[in-house]
Amino acid sequence: MQQQGVECDFTGSDSWVILSPIEQSIKRKIEAVGVPLKDWDIQINYGIKTGYNDAFIISTEKRNEILANCKDADERKRTEELIRPILRGRDIKRYGYEWANLWIINTHNGIKGKLPRIDVNEYPAIKAHLDQFWDKISKRADKGDTPYNLRNCAYMEDFNKPKIVWGNLNLKGAYSYAPEGMFINAPSPFLATSNIAVLHILNSKIADYYIRSLGVTRNGGYFEYKPMFVERLPIPQIGLENLNSYPIKPSKEQEKEIEENVYQIYGLSLQEIDYMENRED
């Protein structure tokens, strides 16, 4: 005896997902009005991999020590520019982050035809610091042309742009805006854009519902927010003016307004909104 039933279309190449009629309706509406992020003129990338964080990611105290060891004002200025603030996944919250006063020594490997490789010999105070870890940094797999350099990173310049950042493993999606010059530590991903509407949509219940439907939830309810999942979220490229008017750190009342705006953008009915608001994760 059949008490409940639902028809699902498994004719495509995507993974099979069994959805109720209301879930199917919500999914169709999301996909009907939006363009997947992967088809926008933006790229989702992972943060920096150093190969040995103990050497390349330092505290504010260690940064100040390195700067104090510079032989003159010129070296100090160049060294200060090379040491950039960095966020870890655990630092990133929904609509904000708690910077742990950590810095990355950005001895990058350059970008062919655009940016020369950092020569550590021009930064004696940094070289002296890294030499303390020579046994480790010289044997690591993730390194550049020399053990002092970070691995090749074609999108190195994106760290100098405004960006949306998030933790790789989370109970719920939590996206934040990070300013120009702020680095992100892998495996946390980031999206270089100044489009604040994208930030608000990513933090919405609709986005989290859709993205989590694409992968498998781990024990404890944790989900891995990989670029391969986030980039498939359909987001409208027009009609986002209202969302762009909200700040990058909205108030609780504004967050409710944003959620309502997102429901309207995707054309959800009152019944579908009620389902989204009351569904169990």
mmCIF file with all atom_site columns, N, CA and C in Angstrom, residues 166-217:
data_model
loop_
_atom_site.group_PDB
_atom_site.id
_atom_site.type_symbol
_atom_site.label_atom_id
_atom_site.label_alt_id
_atom_site.label_comp_id
_atom_site.label_asym_id
_atom_site.label_entity_id
_atom_site.label_seq_id
_atom_site.pdbx_PDB_ins_code
_atom_site.Cartn_x
_atom_site.Cartn_y
_atom_site.Cartn_z
_atom_site.occupancy
_atom_site.B_iso_or_equiv
_atom_site.pdbx_formal_charge
_atom_site.auth_seq_id
_atom_site.auth_comp_id
_atom_site.auth_asym_id
_atom_site.auth_atom_id
_atom_site.pdbx_PDB_model_num
ATOM 1   N N  . TRP A 1 166 ? 34.579 32.425 3.351  1.00 0.00 ? 166 TRP A N  1
ATOM 2   C CA . TRP A 1 166 ? 33.800 31.530 4.215  1.00 0.00 ? 166 TRP A CA 1
ATOM 3   C C  . TRP A 1 166 ? 34.652 30.344 4.644  1.00 0.00 ? 166 TRP A C  1
ATOM 4   N N  . GLY A 1 167 ? 34.253 29.730 5.741  1.00 0.00 ? 167 GLY A N  1
ATOM 5   C CA . GLY A 1 167 ? 34.937 28.546 6.230  1.00 0.00 ? 167 GLY A CA 1
ATOM 6   C C  . GLY A 1 167 ? 34.578 27.334 5.386  1.00 0.00 ? 167 GLY A C  1
ATOM 7   N N  . ASN A 1 168 ? 35.525 26.437 5.214  1.00 0.00 ? 168 ASN A N  1
ATOM 8   C CA . ASN A 1 168 ? 35.309 25.268 4.368  1.00 0.00 ? 168 ASN A CA 1
ATOM 9   C C  . ASN A 1 168 ? 34.338 24.271 4.982  1.00 0.00 ? 168 ASN A C  1
ATOM 10  N N  . LEU A 1 169 ? 34.398 24.093 6.305  1.00 0.00 ? 169 LEU A N  1
ATOM 11  C CA . LEU A 1 169 ? 33.559 23.105 6.992  1.00 0.00 ? 169 LEU A CA 1
ATOM 12  C C  . LEU A 1 169 ? 32.725 23.817 8.044  1.00 0.00 ? 169 LEU A C  1
ATOM 13  N N  . ASN A 1 170 ? 31.400 23.669 7.928  1.00 0.00 ? 170 ASN A N  1
ATOM 14  C CA . ASN A 1 170 ? 30.535 24.433 8.814  1.00 0.00 ? 170 ASN A CA 1
ATOM 15  C C  . ASN A 1 170 ? 29.198 23.728 8.999  1.00 0.00 ? 170 ASN A C  1
ATOM 16  N N  . LEU A 1 171 ? 28.514 24.074 10.096 1.00 0.00 ? 171 LEU A N  1
ATOM 17  C CA . LEU A 1 171 ? 27.162 23.558 10.315 1.00 0.00 ? 171 LEU A CA 1
ATOM 18  C C  . LEU A 1 171 ? 26.164 24.269 9.401  1.00 0.00 ? 171 LEU A C  1
ATOM 19  N N  . LYS A 1 172 ? 26.412 25.543 9.143  1.00 0.00 ? 172 LYS A N  1
ATOM 20  C CA . LYS A 1 172 ? 25.608 26.330 8.221  1.00 0.00 ? 172 LYS A CA 1
ATOM 21  C C  . LYS A 1 172 ? 26.528 27.268 7.464  1.00 0.00 ? 172 LYS A C  1
ATOM 22  N N  . GLY A 1 173 ? 26.099 27.673 6.283  1.00 0.00 ? 173 GLY A N  1
ATOM 23  C CA . GLY A 1 173 ? 26.893 28.609 5.518  1.00 0.00 ? 173 GLY A CA 1
ATOM 24  C C  . GLY A 1 173 ? 27.055 29.919 6.277  1.00 0.00 ? 173 GLY A C  1
ATOM 25  N N  . ALA A 1 174 ? 28.268 30.417 6.350  1.00 0.00 ? 174 ALA A N  1
ATOM 26  C CA . ALA A 1 174 ? 28.554 31.676 7.043  1.00 0.00 ? 174 ALA A CA 1
ATOM 27  C C  . ALA A 1 174 ? 29.557 32.448 6.206  1.00 0.00 ? 174 ALA A C  1
ATOM 28  N N  . TYR A 1 175 ? 29.064 33.456 5.522  1.00 0.00 ? 175 TYR A N  1
ATOM 29  C CA . TYR A 1 175 ? 29.876 34.208 4.577  1.00 0.00 ? 175 TYR A CA 1
ATOM 30  C C  . TYR A 1 175 ? 30.101 35.622 5.103  1.00 0.00 ? 175 TYR A C  1
ATOM 31  N N  . SER A 1 176 ? 31.294 36.125 4.845  1.00 0.00 ? 176 SER A N  1
ATOM 32  C CA . SER A 1 176 ? 31.631 37.466 5.311  1.00 0.00 ? 176 SER A CA 1
ATOM 33  C C  . SER A 1 176 ? 32.379 38.221 4.221  1.00 0.00 ? 176 SER A C  1
ATOM 34  N N  . TYR A 1 177 ? 32.359 39.529 4.333  1.00 0.00 ? 177 TYR A N  1
ATOM 35  C CA . TYR A 1 177 ? 33.121 40.391 3.444  1.00 0.00 ? 177 TYR A CA 1
ATOM 36  C C  . TYR A 1 177 ? 34.486 40.637 4.069  1.00 0.00 ? 177 TYR A C  1
ATOM 37  N N  . ALA A 1 178 ? 35.540 40.513 3.281  1.00 0.00 ? 178 ALA A N  1
ATOM 38  C CA . ALA A 1 178 ? 36.894 40.817 3.752  1.00 0.00 ? 178 ALA A CA 1
ATOM 39  C C  . ALA A 1 178 ? 37.488 41.886 2.840  1.00 0.00 ? 178 ALA A C  1
ATOM 40  N N  . PRO A 1 179 ? 38.193 42.843 3.406  1.00 0.00 ? 179 PRO A N  1
ATOM 41  C CA . PRO A 1 179 ? 38.689 43.975 2.617  1.00 0.00 ? 179 PRO A CA 1
ATOM 42  C C  . PRO A 1 179 ? 39.892 43.645 1.752  1.00 0.00 ? 179 PRO A C  1
ATOM 43  N N  . GLU A 1 180 ? 40.266 44.604 0.936  1.00 0.00 ? 180 GLU A N  1
ATOM 44  C CA . GLU A 1 180 ? 41.459 44.483 0.101  1.00 0.00 ? 180 GLU A CA 1
ATOM 45  C C  . GLU A 1 180 ? 42.688 44.224 0.975  1.00 0.00 ? 180 GLU A C  1
ATOM 46  N N  . GLY A 1 181 ? 43.551 43.318 0.519  1.00 0.00 ? 181 GLY A N  1
ATOM 47  C CA . GLY A 1 181 ? 44.789 43.053 1.241  1.00 0.00 ? 181 GLY A CA 1
ATOM 48  C C  . GLY A 1 181 ? 44.689 42.006 2.319  1.00 0.00 ? 181 GLY A C  1
ATOM 49  N N  . MET A 1 182 ? 43.473 41.557 2.637  1.00 0.00 ? 182 MET A N  1
ATOM 50  C CA . MET A 1 182 ? 43.292 40.494 3.628  1.00 0.00 ? 182 MET A CA 1
ATOM 51  C C  . MET A 1 182 ? 43.439 39.142 2.934  1.00 0.00 ? 182 MET A C  1
ATOM 52  N N  . PHE A 1 183 ? 44.323 38.311 3.447  1.00 0.00 ? 183 PHE A N  1
ATOM 53  C CA . PHE A 1 183 ? 44.533 36.979 2.882  1.00 0.00 ? 183 PHE A CA 1
ATOM 54  C C  . PHE A 1 183 ? 43.657 35.953 3.601  1.00 0.00 ? 183 PHE A C  1
ATOM 55  N N  . ILE A 1 184 ? 43.473 34.803 2.948  1.00 0.00 ? 184 ILE A N  1
ATOM 56  C CA . ILE A 1 184 ? 42.677 33.703 3.498  1.00 0.00 ? 184 ILE A CA 1
ATOM 57  C C  . ILE A 1 184 ? 43.542 32.448 3.482  1.00 0.00 ? 184 ILE A C  1
ATOM 58  N N  . ASN A 1 185 ? 43.455 31.670 4.541  1.00 0.00 ? 185 ASN A N  1
ATOM 59  C CA . ASN A 1 185 ? 44.237 30.444 4.633  1.00 0.00 ? 185 ASN A CA 1
ATOM 60  C C  . ASN A 1 185 ? 43.426 29.266 4.111  1.00 0.00 ? 185 ASN A C  1
ATOM 61  N N  . ALA A 1 186 ? 44.027 28.448 3.255  1.00 0.00 ? 186 ALA A N  1
ATOM 62  C CA . ALA A 1 186 ? 43.369 27.235 2.769  1.00 0.00 ? 186 ALA A CA 1
ATOM 63  C C  . ALA A 1 186 ? 43.121 26.289 3.948  1.00 0.00 ? 186 ALA A C  1
ATOM 64  N N  . PRO A 1 187 ? 42.032 25.490 3.886  1.00 0.00 ? 187 PRO A N  1
ATOM 65  C CA . PRO A 1 187 ? 41.183 25.249 2.718  1.00 0.00 ? 187 PRO A CA 1
ATOM 66  C C  . PRO A 1 187 ? 39.980 26.188 2.592  1.00 0.00 ? 187 PRO A C  1
ATOM 67  N N  . SER A 1 188 ? 39.960 27.285 3.327  1.00 0.00 ? 188 SER A N  1
ATOM 68  C CA . SER A 1 188 ? 38.837 28.212 3.208  1.00 0.00 ? 188 SER A CA 1
ATOM 69  C C  . SER A 1 188 ? 38.823 28.833 1.810  1.00 0.00 ? 188 SER A C  1
ATOM 70  N N  . PRO A 1 189 ? 37.661 28.894 1.164  1.00 0.00 ? 189 PRO A N  1
ATOM 71  C CA . PRO A 1 189 ? 37.570 29.497 -0.165 1.00 0.00 ? 189 PRO A CA 1
ATOM 72  C C  . PRO A 1 189 ? 37.230 30.986 -0.084 1.00 0.00 ? 189 PRO A C  1
ATOM 73  N N  . PHE A 1 190 ? 37.353 31.660 -1.205 1.00 0.00 ? 190 PHE A N  1
ATOM 74  C CA . PHE A 1 190 ? 36.949 33.057 -1.287 1.00 0.00 ? 190 PHE A CA 1
ATOM 75  C C  . PHE A 1 190 ? 36.531 33.392 -2.710 1.00 0.00 ? 190 PHE A C  1
ATOM 76  N N  . LEU A 1 191 ? 35.803 34.472 -2.819 1.00 0.00 ? 191 LEU A N  1
ATOM 77  C CA . LEU A 1 191 ? 35.251 34.925 -4.091 1.00 0.00 ? 191 LEU A CA 1
ATOM 78  C C  . LEU A 1 191 ? 35.541 36.412 -4.215 1.00 0.00 ? 191 LEU A C  1
ATOM 79  N N  . ALA A 1 192 ? 36.398 36.792 -5.142 1.00 0.00 ? 192 ALA A N  1
ATOM 80  C CA . ALA A 1 192 ? 36.772 38.192 -5.297 1.00 0.00 ? 192 ALA A CA 1
ATOM 81  C C  . ALA A 1 192 ? 35.661 38.957 -6.017 1.00 0.00 ? 192 ALA A C  1
ATOM 82  N N  . THR A 1 193 ? 34.952 39.788 -5.272 1.00 0.00 ? 193 THR A N  1
ATOM 83  C CA . THR A 1 193 ? 33.875 40.597 -5.835 1.00 0.00 ? 193 THR A CA 1
ATOM 84  C C  . THR A 1 193 ? 33.525 41.716 -4.875 1.00 0.00 ? 193 THR A C  1
ATOM 85  N N  . SER A 1 194 ? 33.015 42.798 -5.418 1.00 0.00 ? 194 SER A N  1
ATOM 86  C CA . SER A 1 194 ? 32.519 43.900 -4.588 1.00 0.00 ? 194 SER A CA 1
ATOM 87  C C  . SER A 1 194 ? 30.998 43.948 -4.619 1.00 0.00 ? 194 SER A C  1
ATOM 88  N N  . ASN A 1 195 ? 30.385 42.906 -5.203 1.00 0.00 ? 195 ASN A N  1
ATOM 89  C CA . ASN A 1 195 ? 28.931 42.824 -5.310 1.00 0.00 ? 195 ASN A CA 1
ATOM 90  C C  . ASN A 1 195 ? 28.350 42.352 -3.972 1.00 0.00 ? 195 ASN A C  1
ATOM 91  N N  . ILE A 1 196 ? 27.853 43.287 -3.182 1.00 0.00 ? 196 ILE A N  1
ATOM 92  C CA . ILE A 1 196 ? 27.350 42.971 -1.844 1.00 0.00 ? 196 ILE A CA 1
ATOM 93  C C  . ILE A 1 196 ? 26.079 42.118 -1.903 1.00 0.00 ? 196 ILE A C  1
ATOM 94  N N  . ALA A 1 197 ? 25.316 42.242 -2.982 1.00 0.00 ? 197 ALA A N  1
ATOM 95  C CA . ALA A 1 197 ? 24.102 41.439 -3.123 1.00 0.00 ? 197 ALA A CA 1
ATOM 96  C C  . ALA A 1 197 ? 24.428 39.948 -3.102 1.00 0.00 ? 197 ALA A C  1
ATOM 97  N N  . VAL A 1 198 ? 25.552 39.573 -3.703 1.00 0.00 ? 198 VAL A N  1
ATOM 98  C CA . VAL A 1 198 ? 25.970 38.162 -3.707 1.00 0.00 ? 198 VAL A CA 1
ATOM 99  C C  . VAL A 1 198 ? 26.226 37.690 -2.278 1.00 0.00 ? 198 VAL A C  1
ATOM 100 N N  . LEU A 1 199 ? 26.847 38.535 -1.460 1.00 0.00 ? 199 LEU A N  1
ATOM 101 C CA . LEU A 1 199 ? 27.077 38.204 -0.053 1.00 0.00 ? 199 LEU A CA 1
ATOM 102 C C  . LEU A 1 199 ? 25.758 37.931 0.665  1.00 0.00 ? 199 LEU A C  1
ATOM 103 N N  . HIS A 1 200 ? 24.776 38.792 0.455  1.00 0.00 ? 200 HIS A N  1
ATOM 104 C CA . HIS A 1 200 ? 23.493 38.635 1.142  1.00 0.00 ? 200 HIS A CA 1
ATOM 105 C C  . HIS A 1 200 ? 22.753 37.380 0.678  1.00 0.00 ? 200 HIS A C  1
ATOM 106 N N  . ILE A 1 201 ? 22.815 37.086 -0.596 1.00 0.00 ? 201 ILE A N  1
ATOM 107 C CA . ILE A 1 201 ? 22.140 35.879 -1.095 1.00 0.00 ? 201 ILE A CA 1
ATOM 108 C C  . ILE A 1 201 ? 22.826 34.624 -0.562 1.00 0.00 ? 201 ILE A C  1
ATOM 109 N N  . LEU A 1 202 ? 24.155 34.611 -0.545 1.00 0.00 ? 202 LEU A N  1
ATOM 110 C CA . LEU A 1 202 ? 24.879 33.453 -0.020 1.00 0.00 ? 202 LEU A CA 1
ATOM 111 C C  . LEU A 1 202 ? 24.528 33.187 1.442  1.00 0.00 ? 202 LEU A C  1
ATOM 112 N N  . ASN A 1 203 ? 24.278 34.245 2.199  1.00 0.00 ? 203 ASN A N  1
ATOM 113 C CA . ASN A 1 203 ? 23.936 34.083 3.617  1.00 0.00 ? 203 ASN A CA 1
ATOM 114 C C  . ASN A 1 203 ? 22.460 33.766 3.847  1.00 0.00 ? 203 ASN A C  1
ATOM 115 N N  . SER A 1 204 ? 21.690 33.669 2.780  1.00 0.00 ? 204 SER A N  1
ATOM 116 C CA . SER A 1 204 ? 20.250 33.428 2.912  1.00 0.00 ? 204 SER A CA 1
ATOM 117 C C  . SER A 1 204 ? 19.947 31.946 3.140  1.00 0.00 ? 204 SER A C  1
ATOM 118 N N  . LYS A 1 205 ? 18.752 31.687 3.628  1.00 0.00 ? 205 LYS A N  1
ATOM 119 C CA . LYS A 1 205 ? 18.320 30.306 3.860  1.00 0.00 ? 205 LYS A CA 1
ATOM 120 C C  . LYS A 1 205 ? 18.156 29.552 2.543  1.00 0.00 ? 205 LYS A C  1
ATOM 121 N N  . ILE A 1 206 ? 17.703 30.263 1.519  1.00 0.00 ? 206 ILE A N  1
ATOM 122 C CA . ILE A 1 206 ? 17.534 29.630 0.211  1.00 0.00 ? 206 ILE A CA 1
ATOM 123 C C  . ILE A 1 206 ? 18.875 29.109 -0.302 1.00 0.00 ? 206 ILE A C  1
ATOM 124 N N  . ALA A 1 207 ? 19.915 29.943 -0.234 1.00 0.00 ? 207 ALA A N  1
ATOM 125 C CA . ALA A 1 207 ? 21.231 29.551 -0.741 1.00 0.00 ? 207 ALA A CA 1
ATOM 126 C C  . ALA A 1 207 ? 21.765 28.337 0.010  1.00 0.00 ? 207 ALA A C  1
ATOM 127 N N  . ASP A 1 208 ? 21.658 28.372 1.335  1.00 0.00 ? 208 ASP A N  1
ATOM 128 C CA . ASP A 1 208 ? 22.188 27.264 2.120  1.00 0.00 ? 208 ASP A CA 1
ATOM 129 C C  . ASP A 1 208 ? 21.427 25.975 1.832  1.00 0.00 ? 208 ASP A C  1
ATOM 130 N N  . TYR A 1 209 ? 20.124 26.106 1.674  1.00 0.00 ? 209 TYR A N  1
ATOM 131 C CA . TYR A 1 209 ? 19.287 24.957 1.342  1.00 0.00 ? 209 TYR A CA 1
ATOM 132 C C  . TYR A 1 209 ? 19.726 24.346 0.017  1.00 0.00 ? 209 TYR A C  1
ATOM 133 N N  . TYR A 1 210 ? 19.932 25.195 -0.983 1.00 0.00 ? 210 TYR A N  1
ATOM 134 C CA . TYR A 1 210 ? 20.279 24.707 -2.323 1.00 0.00 ? 210 TYR A CA 1
ATOM 135 C C  . TYR A 1 210 ? 21.682 24.093 -2.327 1.00 0.00 ? 210 TYR A C  1
ATOM 136 N N  . ILE A 1 211 ? 22.658 24.796 -1.753 1.00 0.00 ? 211 ILE A N  1
ATOM 137 C CA . ILE A 1 211 ? 24.045 24.316 -1.771 1.00 0.00 ? 211 ILE A CA 1
ATOM 138 C C  . ILE A 1 211 ? 24.184 22.993 -1.031 1.00 0.00 ? 211 ILE A C  1
ATOM 139 N N  . ARG A 1 212 ? 23.520 22.882 0.120  1.00 0.00 ? 212 ARG A N  1
ATOM 140 C CA . ARG A 1 212 ? 23.627 21.647 0.906  1.00 0.00 ? 212 ARG A CA 1
ATOM 141 C C  . ARG A 1 212 ? 22.940 20.468 0.218  1.00 0.00 ? 212 ARG A C  1
ATOM 142 N N  . SER A 1 213 ? 22.035 20.756 -0.711 1.00 0.00 ? 213 SER A N  1
ATOM 143 C CA . SER A 1 213 ? 21.376 19.672 -1.449 1.00 0.00 ? 213 SER A CA 1
ATOM 144 C C  . SER A 1 213 ? 22.306 19.044 -2.484 1.00 0.00 ? 213 SER A C  1
ATOM 145 N N  . LEU A 1 214 ? 23.444 19.681 -2.741 1.00 0.00 ? 214 LEU A N  1
ATOM 146 C CA . LEU A 1 214 ? 24.350 19.211 -3.790 1.00 0.00 ? 214 LEU A CA 1
ATOM 147 C C  . LEU A 1 214 ? 25.403 18.238 -3.277 1.00 0.00 ? 214 LEU A C  1
ATOM 148 N N  . GLY A 1 215 ? 25.579 18.180 -1.954 1.00 0.00 ? 215 GLY A N  1
ATOM 149 C CA . GLY A 1 215 ? 26.608 17.310 -1.388 1.00 0.00 ? 215 GLY A CA 1
ATOM 150 C C  . GLY A 1 215 ? 26.082 16.488 -0.235 1.00 0.00 ? 215 GLY A C  1
ATOM 151 N N  . VAL A 1 216 ? 26.988 15.842 0.461  1.00 0.00 ? 216 VAL A N  1
ATOM 152 C CA . VAL A 1 216 ? 26.629 14.961 1.569  1.00 0.00 ? 216 VAL A CA 1
ATOM 153 C C  . VAL A 1 216 ? 27.010 15.627 2.884  1.00 0.00 ? 216 VAL A C  1
ATOM 154 N N  . THR A 1 217 ? 26.062 15.639 3.830  1.00 0.00 ? 217 THR A N  1
ATOM 155 C CA . THR A 1 217 ? 26.317 16.188 5.158  1.00 0.00 ? 217 THR A CA 1
ATOM 156 C C  . THR A 1 217 ? 27.052 15.157 6.008  1.00 0.00 ? 217 THR A C  1
#
